[in-house]
mmCIF file of C-alpha atoms in Angstrom:
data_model
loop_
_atom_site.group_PDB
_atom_site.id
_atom_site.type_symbol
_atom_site.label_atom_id
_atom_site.label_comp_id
_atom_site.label_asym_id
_atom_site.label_seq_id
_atom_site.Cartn_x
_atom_site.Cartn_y
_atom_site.Cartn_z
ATOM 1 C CA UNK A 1 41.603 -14.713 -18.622
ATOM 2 C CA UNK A 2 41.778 -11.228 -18.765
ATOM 3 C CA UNK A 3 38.633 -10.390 -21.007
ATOM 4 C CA UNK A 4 36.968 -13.210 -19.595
ATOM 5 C CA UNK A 5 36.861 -11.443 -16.161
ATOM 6 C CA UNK A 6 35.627 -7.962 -17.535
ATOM 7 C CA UNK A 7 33.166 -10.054 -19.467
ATOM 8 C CA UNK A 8 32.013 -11.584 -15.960
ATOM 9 C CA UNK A 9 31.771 -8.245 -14.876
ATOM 10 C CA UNK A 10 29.718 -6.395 -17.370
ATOM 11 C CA UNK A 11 27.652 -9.411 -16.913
ATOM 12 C CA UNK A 12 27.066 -8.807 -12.852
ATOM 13 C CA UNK A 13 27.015 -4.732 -13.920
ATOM 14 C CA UNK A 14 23.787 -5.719 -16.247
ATOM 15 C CA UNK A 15 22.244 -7.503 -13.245
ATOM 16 C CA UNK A 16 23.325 -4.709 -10.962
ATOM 17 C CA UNK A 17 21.127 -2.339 -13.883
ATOM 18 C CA UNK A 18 18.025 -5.022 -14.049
ATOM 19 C CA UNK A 19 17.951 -5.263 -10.118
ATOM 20 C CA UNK A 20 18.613 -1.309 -9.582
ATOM 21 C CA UNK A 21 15.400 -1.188 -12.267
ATOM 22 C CA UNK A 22 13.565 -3.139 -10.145
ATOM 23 C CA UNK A 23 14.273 -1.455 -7.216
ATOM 24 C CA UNK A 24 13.120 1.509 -8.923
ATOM 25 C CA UNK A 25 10.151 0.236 -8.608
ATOM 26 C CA UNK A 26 9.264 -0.437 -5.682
ATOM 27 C CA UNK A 27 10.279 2.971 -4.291
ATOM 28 C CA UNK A 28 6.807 4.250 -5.924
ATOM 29 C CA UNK A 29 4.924 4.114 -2.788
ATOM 30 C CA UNK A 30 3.949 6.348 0.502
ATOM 31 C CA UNK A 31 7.022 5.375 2.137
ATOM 32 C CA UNK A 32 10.331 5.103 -0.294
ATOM 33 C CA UNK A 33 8.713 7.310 -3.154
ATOM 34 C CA UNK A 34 11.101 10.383 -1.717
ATOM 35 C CA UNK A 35 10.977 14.199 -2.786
ATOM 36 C CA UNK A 36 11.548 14.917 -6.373
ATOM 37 C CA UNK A 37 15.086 15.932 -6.254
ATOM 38 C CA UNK A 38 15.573 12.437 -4.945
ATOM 39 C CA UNK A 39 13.980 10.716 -8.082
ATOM 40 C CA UNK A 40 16.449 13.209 -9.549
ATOM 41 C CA UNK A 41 19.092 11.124 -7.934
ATOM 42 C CA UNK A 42 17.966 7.679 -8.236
ATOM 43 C CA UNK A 43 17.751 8.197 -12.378
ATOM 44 C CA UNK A 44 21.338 9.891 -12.416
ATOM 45 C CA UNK A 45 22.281 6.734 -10.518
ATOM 46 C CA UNK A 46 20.701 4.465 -13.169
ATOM 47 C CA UNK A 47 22.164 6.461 -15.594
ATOM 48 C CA UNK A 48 25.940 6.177 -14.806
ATOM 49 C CA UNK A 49 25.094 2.070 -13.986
ATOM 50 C CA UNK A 50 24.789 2.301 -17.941
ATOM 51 C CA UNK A 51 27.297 4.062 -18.653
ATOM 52 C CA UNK A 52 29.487 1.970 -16.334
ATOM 53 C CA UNK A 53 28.161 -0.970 -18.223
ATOM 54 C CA UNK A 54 28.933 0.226 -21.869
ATOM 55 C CA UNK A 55 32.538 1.108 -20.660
ATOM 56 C CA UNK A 56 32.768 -2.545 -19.436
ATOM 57 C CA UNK A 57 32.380 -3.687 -22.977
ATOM 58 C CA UNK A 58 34.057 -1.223 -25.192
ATOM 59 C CA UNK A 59 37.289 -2.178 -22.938
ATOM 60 C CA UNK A 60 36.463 -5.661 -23.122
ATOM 61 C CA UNK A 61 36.376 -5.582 -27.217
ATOM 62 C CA UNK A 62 37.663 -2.310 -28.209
ATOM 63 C CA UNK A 63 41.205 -2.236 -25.827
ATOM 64 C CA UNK A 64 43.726 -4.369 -24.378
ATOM 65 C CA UNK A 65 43.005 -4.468 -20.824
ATOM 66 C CA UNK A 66 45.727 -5.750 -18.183
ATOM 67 C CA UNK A 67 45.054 -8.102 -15.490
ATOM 68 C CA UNK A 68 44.810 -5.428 -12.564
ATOM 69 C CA UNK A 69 42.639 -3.740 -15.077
ATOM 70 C CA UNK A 70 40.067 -6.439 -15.257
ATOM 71 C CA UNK A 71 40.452 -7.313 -11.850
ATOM 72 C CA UNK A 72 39.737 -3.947 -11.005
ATOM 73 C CA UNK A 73 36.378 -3.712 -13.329
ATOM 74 C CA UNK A 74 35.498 -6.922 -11.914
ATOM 75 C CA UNK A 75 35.115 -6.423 -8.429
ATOM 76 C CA UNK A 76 34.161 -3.455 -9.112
ATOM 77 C CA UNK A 77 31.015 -4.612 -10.332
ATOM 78 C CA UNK A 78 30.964 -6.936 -7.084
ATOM 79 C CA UNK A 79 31.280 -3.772 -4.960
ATOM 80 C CA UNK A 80 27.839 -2.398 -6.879
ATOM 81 C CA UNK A 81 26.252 -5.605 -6.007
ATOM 82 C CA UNK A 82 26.876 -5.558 -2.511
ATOM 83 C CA UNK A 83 25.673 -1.924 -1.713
ATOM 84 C CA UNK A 84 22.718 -2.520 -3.906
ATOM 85 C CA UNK A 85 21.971 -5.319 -1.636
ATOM 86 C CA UNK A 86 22.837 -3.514 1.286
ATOM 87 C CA UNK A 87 19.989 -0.698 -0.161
ATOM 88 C CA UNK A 88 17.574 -3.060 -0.666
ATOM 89 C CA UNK A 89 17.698 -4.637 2.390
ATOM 90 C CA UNK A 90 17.451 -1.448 4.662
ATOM 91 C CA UNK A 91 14.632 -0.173 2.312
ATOM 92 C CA UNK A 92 12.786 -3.138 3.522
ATOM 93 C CA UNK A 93 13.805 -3.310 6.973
ATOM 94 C CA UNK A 94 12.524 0.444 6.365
ATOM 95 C CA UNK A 95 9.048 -0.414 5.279
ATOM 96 C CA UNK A 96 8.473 -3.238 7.910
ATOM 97 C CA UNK A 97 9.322 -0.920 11.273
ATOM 98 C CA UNK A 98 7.201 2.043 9.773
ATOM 99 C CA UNK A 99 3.970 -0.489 9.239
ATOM 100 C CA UNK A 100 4.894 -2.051 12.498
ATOM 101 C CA UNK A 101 4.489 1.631 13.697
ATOM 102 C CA UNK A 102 1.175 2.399 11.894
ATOM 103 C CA UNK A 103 -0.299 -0.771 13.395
ATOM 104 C CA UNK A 104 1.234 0.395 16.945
ATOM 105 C CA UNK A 105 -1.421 4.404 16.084
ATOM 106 C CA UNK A 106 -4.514 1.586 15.397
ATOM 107 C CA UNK A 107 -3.859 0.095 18.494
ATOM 108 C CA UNK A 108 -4.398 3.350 20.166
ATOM 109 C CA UNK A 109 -7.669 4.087 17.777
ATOM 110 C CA UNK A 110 -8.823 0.442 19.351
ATOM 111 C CA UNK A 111 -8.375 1.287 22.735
ATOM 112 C CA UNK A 112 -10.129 4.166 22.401
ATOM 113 C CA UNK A 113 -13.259 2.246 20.449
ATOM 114 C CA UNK A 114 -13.596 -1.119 21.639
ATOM 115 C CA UNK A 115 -16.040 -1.578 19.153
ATOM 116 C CA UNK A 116 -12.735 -0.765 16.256
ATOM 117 C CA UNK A 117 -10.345 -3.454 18.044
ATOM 118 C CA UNK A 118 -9.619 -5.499 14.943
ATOM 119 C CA UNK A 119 -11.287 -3.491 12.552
ATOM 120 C CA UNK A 120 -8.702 -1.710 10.421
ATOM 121 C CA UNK A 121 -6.556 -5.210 10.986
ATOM 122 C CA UNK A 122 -9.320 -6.929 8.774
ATOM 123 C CA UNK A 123 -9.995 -4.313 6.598
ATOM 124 C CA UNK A 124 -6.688 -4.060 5.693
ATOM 125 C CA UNK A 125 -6.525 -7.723 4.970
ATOM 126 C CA UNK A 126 -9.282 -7.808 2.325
ATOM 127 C CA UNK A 127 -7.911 -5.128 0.798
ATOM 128 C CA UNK A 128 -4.983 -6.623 0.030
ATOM 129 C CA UNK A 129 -6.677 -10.090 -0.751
ATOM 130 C CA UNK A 130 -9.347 -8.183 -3.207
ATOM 131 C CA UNK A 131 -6.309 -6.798 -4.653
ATOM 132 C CA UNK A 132 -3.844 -10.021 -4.892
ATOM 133 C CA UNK A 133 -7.058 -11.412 -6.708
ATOM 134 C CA UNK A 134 -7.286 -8.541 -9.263
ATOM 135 C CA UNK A 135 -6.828 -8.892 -13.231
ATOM 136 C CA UNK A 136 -3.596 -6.908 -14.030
ATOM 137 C CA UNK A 137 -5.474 -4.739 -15.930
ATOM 138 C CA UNK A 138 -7.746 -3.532 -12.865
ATOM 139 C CA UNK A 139 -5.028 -2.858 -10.453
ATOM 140 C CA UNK A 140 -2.058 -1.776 -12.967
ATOM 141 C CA UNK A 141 -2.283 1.726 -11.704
ATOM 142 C CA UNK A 142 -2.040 1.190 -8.097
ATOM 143 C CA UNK A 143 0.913 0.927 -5.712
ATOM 144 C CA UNK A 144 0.756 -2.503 -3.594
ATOM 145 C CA UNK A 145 2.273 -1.149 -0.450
ATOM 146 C CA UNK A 146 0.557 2.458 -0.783
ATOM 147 C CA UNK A 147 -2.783 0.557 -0.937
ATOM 148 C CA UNK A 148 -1.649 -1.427 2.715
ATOM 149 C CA UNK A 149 -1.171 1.655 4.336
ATOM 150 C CA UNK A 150 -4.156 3.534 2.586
ATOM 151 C CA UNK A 151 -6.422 0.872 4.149
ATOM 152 C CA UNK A 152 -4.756 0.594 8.105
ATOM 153 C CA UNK A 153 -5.411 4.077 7.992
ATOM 154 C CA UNK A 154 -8.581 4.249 6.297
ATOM 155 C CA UNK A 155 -10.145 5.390 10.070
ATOM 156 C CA UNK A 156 -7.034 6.912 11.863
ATOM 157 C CA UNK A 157 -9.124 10.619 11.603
ATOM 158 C CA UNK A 158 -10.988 8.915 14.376
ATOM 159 C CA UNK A 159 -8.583 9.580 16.684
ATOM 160 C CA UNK A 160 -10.014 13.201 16.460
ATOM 161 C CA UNK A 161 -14.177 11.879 16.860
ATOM 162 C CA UNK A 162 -15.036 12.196 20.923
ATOM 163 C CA UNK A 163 -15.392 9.194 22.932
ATOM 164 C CA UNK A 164 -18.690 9.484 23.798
ATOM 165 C CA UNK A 165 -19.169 9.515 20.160
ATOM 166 C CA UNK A 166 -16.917 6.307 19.498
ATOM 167 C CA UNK A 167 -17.797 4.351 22.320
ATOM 168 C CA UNK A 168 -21.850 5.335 22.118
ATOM 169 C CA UNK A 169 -23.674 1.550 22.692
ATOM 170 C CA UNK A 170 -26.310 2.785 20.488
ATOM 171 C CA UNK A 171 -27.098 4.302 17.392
ATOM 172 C CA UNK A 172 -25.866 7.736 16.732
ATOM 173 C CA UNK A 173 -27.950 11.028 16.407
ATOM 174 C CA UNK A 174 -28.102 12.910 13.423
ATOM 175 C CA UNK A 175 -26.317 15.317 15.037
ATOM 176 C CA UNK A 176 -23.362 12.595 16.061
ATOM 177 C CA UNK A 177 -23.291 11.543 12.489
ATOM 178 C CA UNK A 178 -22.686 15.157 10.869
ATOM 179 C CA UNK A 179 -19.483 14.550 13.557
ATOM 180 C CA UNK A 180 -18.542 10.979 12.791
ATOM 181 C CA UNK A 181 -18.551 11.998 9.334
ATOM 182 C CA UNK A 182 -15.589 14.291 9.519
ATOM 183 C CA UNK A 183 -13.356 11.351 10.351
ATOM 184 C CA UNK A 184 -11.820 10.662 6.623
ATOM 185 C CA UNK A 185 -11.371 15.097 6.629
ATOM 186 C CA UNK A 186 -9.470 14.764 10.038
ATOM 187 C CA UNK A 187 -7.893 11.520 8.762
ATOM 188 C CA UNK A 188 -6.076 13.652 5.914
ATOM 189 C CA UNK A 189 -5.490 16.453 8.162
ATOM 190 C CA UNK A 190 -3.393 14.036 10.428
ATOM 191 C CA UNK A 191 -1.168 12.858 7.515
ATOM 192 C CA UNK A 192 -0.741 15.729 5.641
ATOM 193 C CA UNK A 193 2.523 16.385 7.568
ATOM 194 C CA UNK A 194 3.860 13.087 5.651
ATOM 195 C CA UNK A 195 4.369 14.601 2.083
ATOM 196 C CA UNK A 196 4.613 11.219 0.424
ATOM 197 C CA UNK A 197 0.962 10.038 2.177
ATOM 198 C CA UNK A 198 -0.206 12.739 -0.614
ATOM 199 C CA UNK A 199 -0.434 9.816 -3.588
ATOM 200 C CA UNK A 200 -3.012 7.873 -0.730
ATOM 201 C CA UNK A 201 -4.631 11.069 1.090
ATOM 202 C CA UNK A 202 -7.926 11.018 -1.385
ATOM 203 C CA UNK A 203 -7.825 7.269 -0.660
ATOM 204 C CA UNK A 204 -8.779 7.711 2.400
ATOM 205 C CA UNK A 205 -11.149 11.145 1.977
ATOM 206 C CA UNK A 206 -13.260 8.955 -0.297
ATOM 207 C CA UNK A 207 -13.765 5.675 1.231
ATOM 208 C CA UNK A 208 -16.927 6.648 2.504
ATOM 209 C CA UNK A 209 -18.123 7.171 -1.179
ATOM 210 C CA UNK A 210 -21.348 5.508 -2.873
ATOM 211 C CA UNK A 211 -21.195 4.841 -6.722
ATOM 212 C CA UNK A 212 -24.754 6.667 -6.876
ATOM 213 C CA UNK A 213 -23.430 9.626 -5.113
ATOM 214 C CA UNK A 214 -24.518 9.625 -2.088
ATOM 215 C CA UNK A 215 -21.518 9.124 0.136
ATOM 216 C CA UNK A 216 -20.059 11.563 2.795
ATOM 217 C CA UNK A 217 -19.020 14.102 -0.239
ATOM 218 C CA UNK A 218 -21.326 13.192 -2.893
ATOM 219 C CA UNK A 219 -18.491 12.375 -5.674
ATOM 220 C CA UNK A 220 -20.279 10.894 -8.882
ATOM 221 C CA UNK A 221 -18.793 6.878 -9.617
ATOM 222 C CA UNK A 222 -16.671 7.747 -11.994
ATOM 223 C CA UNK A 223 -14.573 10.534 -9.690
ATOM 224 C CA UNK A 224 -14.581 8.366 -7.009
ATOM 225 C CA UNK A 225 -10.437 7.051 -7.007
ATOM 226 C CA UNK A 226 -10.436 3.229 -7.578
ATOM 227 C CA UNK A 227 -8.485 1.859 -4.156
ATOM 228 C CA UNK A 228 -11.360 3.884 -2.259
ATOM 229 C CA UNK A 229 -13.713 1.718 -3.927
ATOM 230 C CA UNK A 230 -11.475 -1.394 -2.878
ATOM 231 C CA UNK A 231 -11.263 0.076 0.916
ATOM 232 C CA UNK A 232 -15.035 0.386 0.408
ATOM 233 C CA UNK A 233 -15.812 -3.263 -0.047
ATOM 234 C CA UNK A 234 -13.387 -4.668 2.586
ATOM 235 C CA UNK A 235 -14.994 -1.825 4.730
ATOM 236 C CA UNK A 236 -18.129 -3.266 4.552
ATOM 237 C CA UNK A 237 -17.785 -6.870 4.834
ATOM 238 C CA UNK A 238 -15.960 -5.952 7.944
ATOM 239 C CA UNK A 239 -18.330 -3.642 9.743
ATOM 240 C CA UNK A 240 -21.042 -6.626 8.904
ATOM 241 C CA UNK A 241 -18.761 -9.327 10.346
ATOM 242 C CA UNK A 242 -17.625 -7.495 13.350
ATOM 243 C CA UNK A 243 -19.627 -7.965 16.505
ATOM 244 C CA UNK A 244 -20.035 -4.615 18.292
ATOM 245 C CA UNK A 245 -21.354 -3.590 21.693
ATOM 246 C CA UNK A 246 -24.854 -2.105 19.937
ATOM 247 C CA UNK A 247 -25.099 -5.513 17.694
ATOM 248 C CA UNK A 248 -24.365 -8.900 16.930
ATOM 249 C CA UNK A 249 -22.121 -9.987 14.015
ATOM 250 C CA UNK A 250 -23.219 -11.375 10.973
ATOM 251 C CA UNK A 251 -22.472 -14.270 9.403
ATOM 252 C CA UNK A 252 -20.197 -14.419 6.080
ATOM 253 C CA UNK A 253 -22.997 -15.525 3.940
ATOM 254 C CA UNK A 254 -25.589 -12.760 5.211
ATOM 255 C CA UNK A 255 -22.440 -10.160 4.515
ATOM 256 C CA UNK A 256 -22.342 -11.388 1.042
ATOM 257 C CA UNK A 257 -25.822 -11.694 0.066
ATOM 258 C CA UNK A 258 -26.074 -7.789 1.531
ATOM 259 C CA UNK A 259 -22.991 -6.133 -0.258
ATOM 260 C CA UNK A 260 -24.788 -8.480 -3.509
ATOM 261 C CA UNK A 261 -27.345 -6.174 -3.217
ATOM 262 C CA UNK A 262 -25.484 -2.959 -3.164
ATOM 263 C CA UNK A 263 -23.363 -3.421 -5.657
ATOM 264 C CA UNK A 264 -23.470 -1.151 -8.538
ATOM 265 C CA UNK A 265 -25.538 1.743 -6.208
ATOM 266 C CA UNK A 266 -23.194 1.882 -2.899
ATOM 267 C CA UNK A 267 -20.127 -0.441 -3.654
ATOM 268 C CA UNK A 268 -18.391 -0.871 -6.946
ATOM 269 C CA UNK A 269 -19.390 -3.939 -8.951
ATOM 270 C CA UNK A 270 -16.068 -4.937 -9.982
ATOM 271 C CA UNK A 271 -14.696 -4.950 -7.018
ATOM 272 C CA UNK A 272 -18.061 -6.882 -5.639
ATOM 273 C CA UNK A 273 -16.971 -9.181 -8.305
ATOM 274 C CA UNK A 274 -13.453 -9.754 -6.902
ATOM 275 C CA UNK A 275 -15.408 -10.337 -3.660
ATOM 276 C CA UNK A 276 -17.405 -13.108 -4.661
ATOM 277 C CA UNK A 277 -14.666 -14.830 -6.139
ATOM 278 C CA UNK A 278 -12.593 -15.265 -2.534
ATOM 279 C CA UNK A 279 -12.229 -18.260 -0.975
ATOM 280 C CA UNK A 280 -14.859 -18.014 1.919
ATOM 281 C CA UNK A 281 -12.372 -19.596 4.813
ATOM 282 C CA UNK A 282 -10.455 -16.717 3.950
ATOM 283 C CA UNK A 283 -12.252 -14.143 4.863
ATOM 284 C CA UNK A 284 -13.916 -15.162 7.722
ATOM 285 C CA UNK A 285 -10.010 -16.181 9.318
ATOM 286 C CA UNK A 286 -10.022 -12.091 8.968
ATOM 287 C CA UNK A 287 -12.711 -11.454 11.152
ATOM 288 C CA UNK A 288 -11.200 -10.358 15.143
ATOM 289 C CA UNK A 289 -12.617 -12.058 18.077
ATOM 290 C CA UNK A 290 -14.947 -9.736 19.890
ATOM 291 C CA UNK A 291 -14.004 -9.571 23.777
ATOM 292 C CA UNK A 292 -16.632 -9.628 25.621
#
């Protein structure tokens, strides 16, 4: 009875290590990623879990353990599991109130713009469905939840844009362009603050960019980062789909048939690709209701 509780325990300890692993993770994004002296921490955590673990079964098969011994090791091991629990669940209680509180700084870019009301919603959205539909092997590289928050706030620099400029019920001057084009700049400028927004900051910069090189800043295809060019599609389906004050919205099939024609020269082709493949009702459930 005695080994057969430290056996139960190294068992829940190697659980513990697989679930801690996993944890590890998912603390790669803008919000739980942490300063480097705390990745310093989490590994010297993961490190004594193993070590714990490999004392577990040299007493187990190398000693003669007592009863309060192995009672001991065994809840011991329970103890782990319950604060690991207790971490993960926090962590996510974590990530849910701070995107509850970056929808809450949209709400105030759509009440400035009521042409915007909805907009970074939906974009956000097809992001994350381009990216759900993704081969591994495209999407490998990028952070899930980094991505979200990359495309709420793909147009929170326009918080910084005037009103008149926002809320014009025309088209804009070449003068109010050279302006409206400093949004993704100001965008950055507003995060930078948030050292862990630093992995997603070109994100945003960039979203404007065309794979012939004649976005906002002119970056060639290949130095353009890849979840711009994700932001970039969803972008553009949405600001077809969206009704505005200076123009109607287009339908779904209209949207596709134009971003079919700019792929490979504004949008990415891959990620046009990914597009195409979506499940029409989809998408269009992502498009906001326009009030008159």
């Amino acid at each position: 009875m005695t080994i057969l509780f430290i056996i139960l325990g190294a068992i829940l300890m190697a659980v513990n290590i697989v679930r801690y692993l996993k944890f590890i993770k998912t603390t790669q994004d803008v919000i739980s990623s942490g300063s480097r002296r705390d990745r310093i921490w989490t590994y010297l955590a993961l490190v004594l879990l193993l070590f714990f673990l490999l004392g577990y079964l040299f007493i187990a098969f190398f000693s003669q353990p007592d009863f309060i011994m192995s009672m001991v090791l065994f809840w011991g091991s329970v103890f782990v599991a319950i604060v690991l629990t207790l971490i993960f669940n926090l962590l996510d209680t974590a990530k849910t109130r701070s995107i509850d509180i970056a929808e809450v700084l949209i709400g105030v870019i759509d009440a400035r713009d009521p042409n915007l009301k909805g907009h970074s919603r939906q974009v956000q959205e097809v992001t994350m469905m381009l990216f759900d539909a993704m081969p591994n092997a495209m999407k490998k590289d990028i952070n899930a939840v980094s991505l979200q928050y990359a495309s709420l706030m793909h147009d929170v620099g326009k918080l910084g844009i005037p009103e008149a400029i926002l809320n014009k019920p025309a088209k804009l001057t070449p003068e109010e362009w050279v302006i409206m084009k400093k949004h993704p700049k100001l965008g950055v400028e507003l995060l930078k603050s948030l050292n862990s927004f630093d992995e997603i900051s070109d994100w945003i910069l960039y979203h404007h960019e065309r794979m012939d090189g004649k976005g906002y800043y002119g970056l060639s295809e290949e130095e353009i980062p890849f979840p711009s060019k994700i932001i970039s599609v969803a972008d553009t389906y949405s600001a077809i789909t969206m009704r505005r004050s200076y123009k109607e919205a287009r339908s779904h099939e209209t949207a596709i048939e134009i971003i079919k024609d700019v792929a490979g020269s504004q949008l990415d082709a891959q990620v046009v690709e990914v597009l195409l493949s979506l499940p029409q009702e989809a998408l269009m459930e992502t498009i906001p209701e326009f009030d008159s």
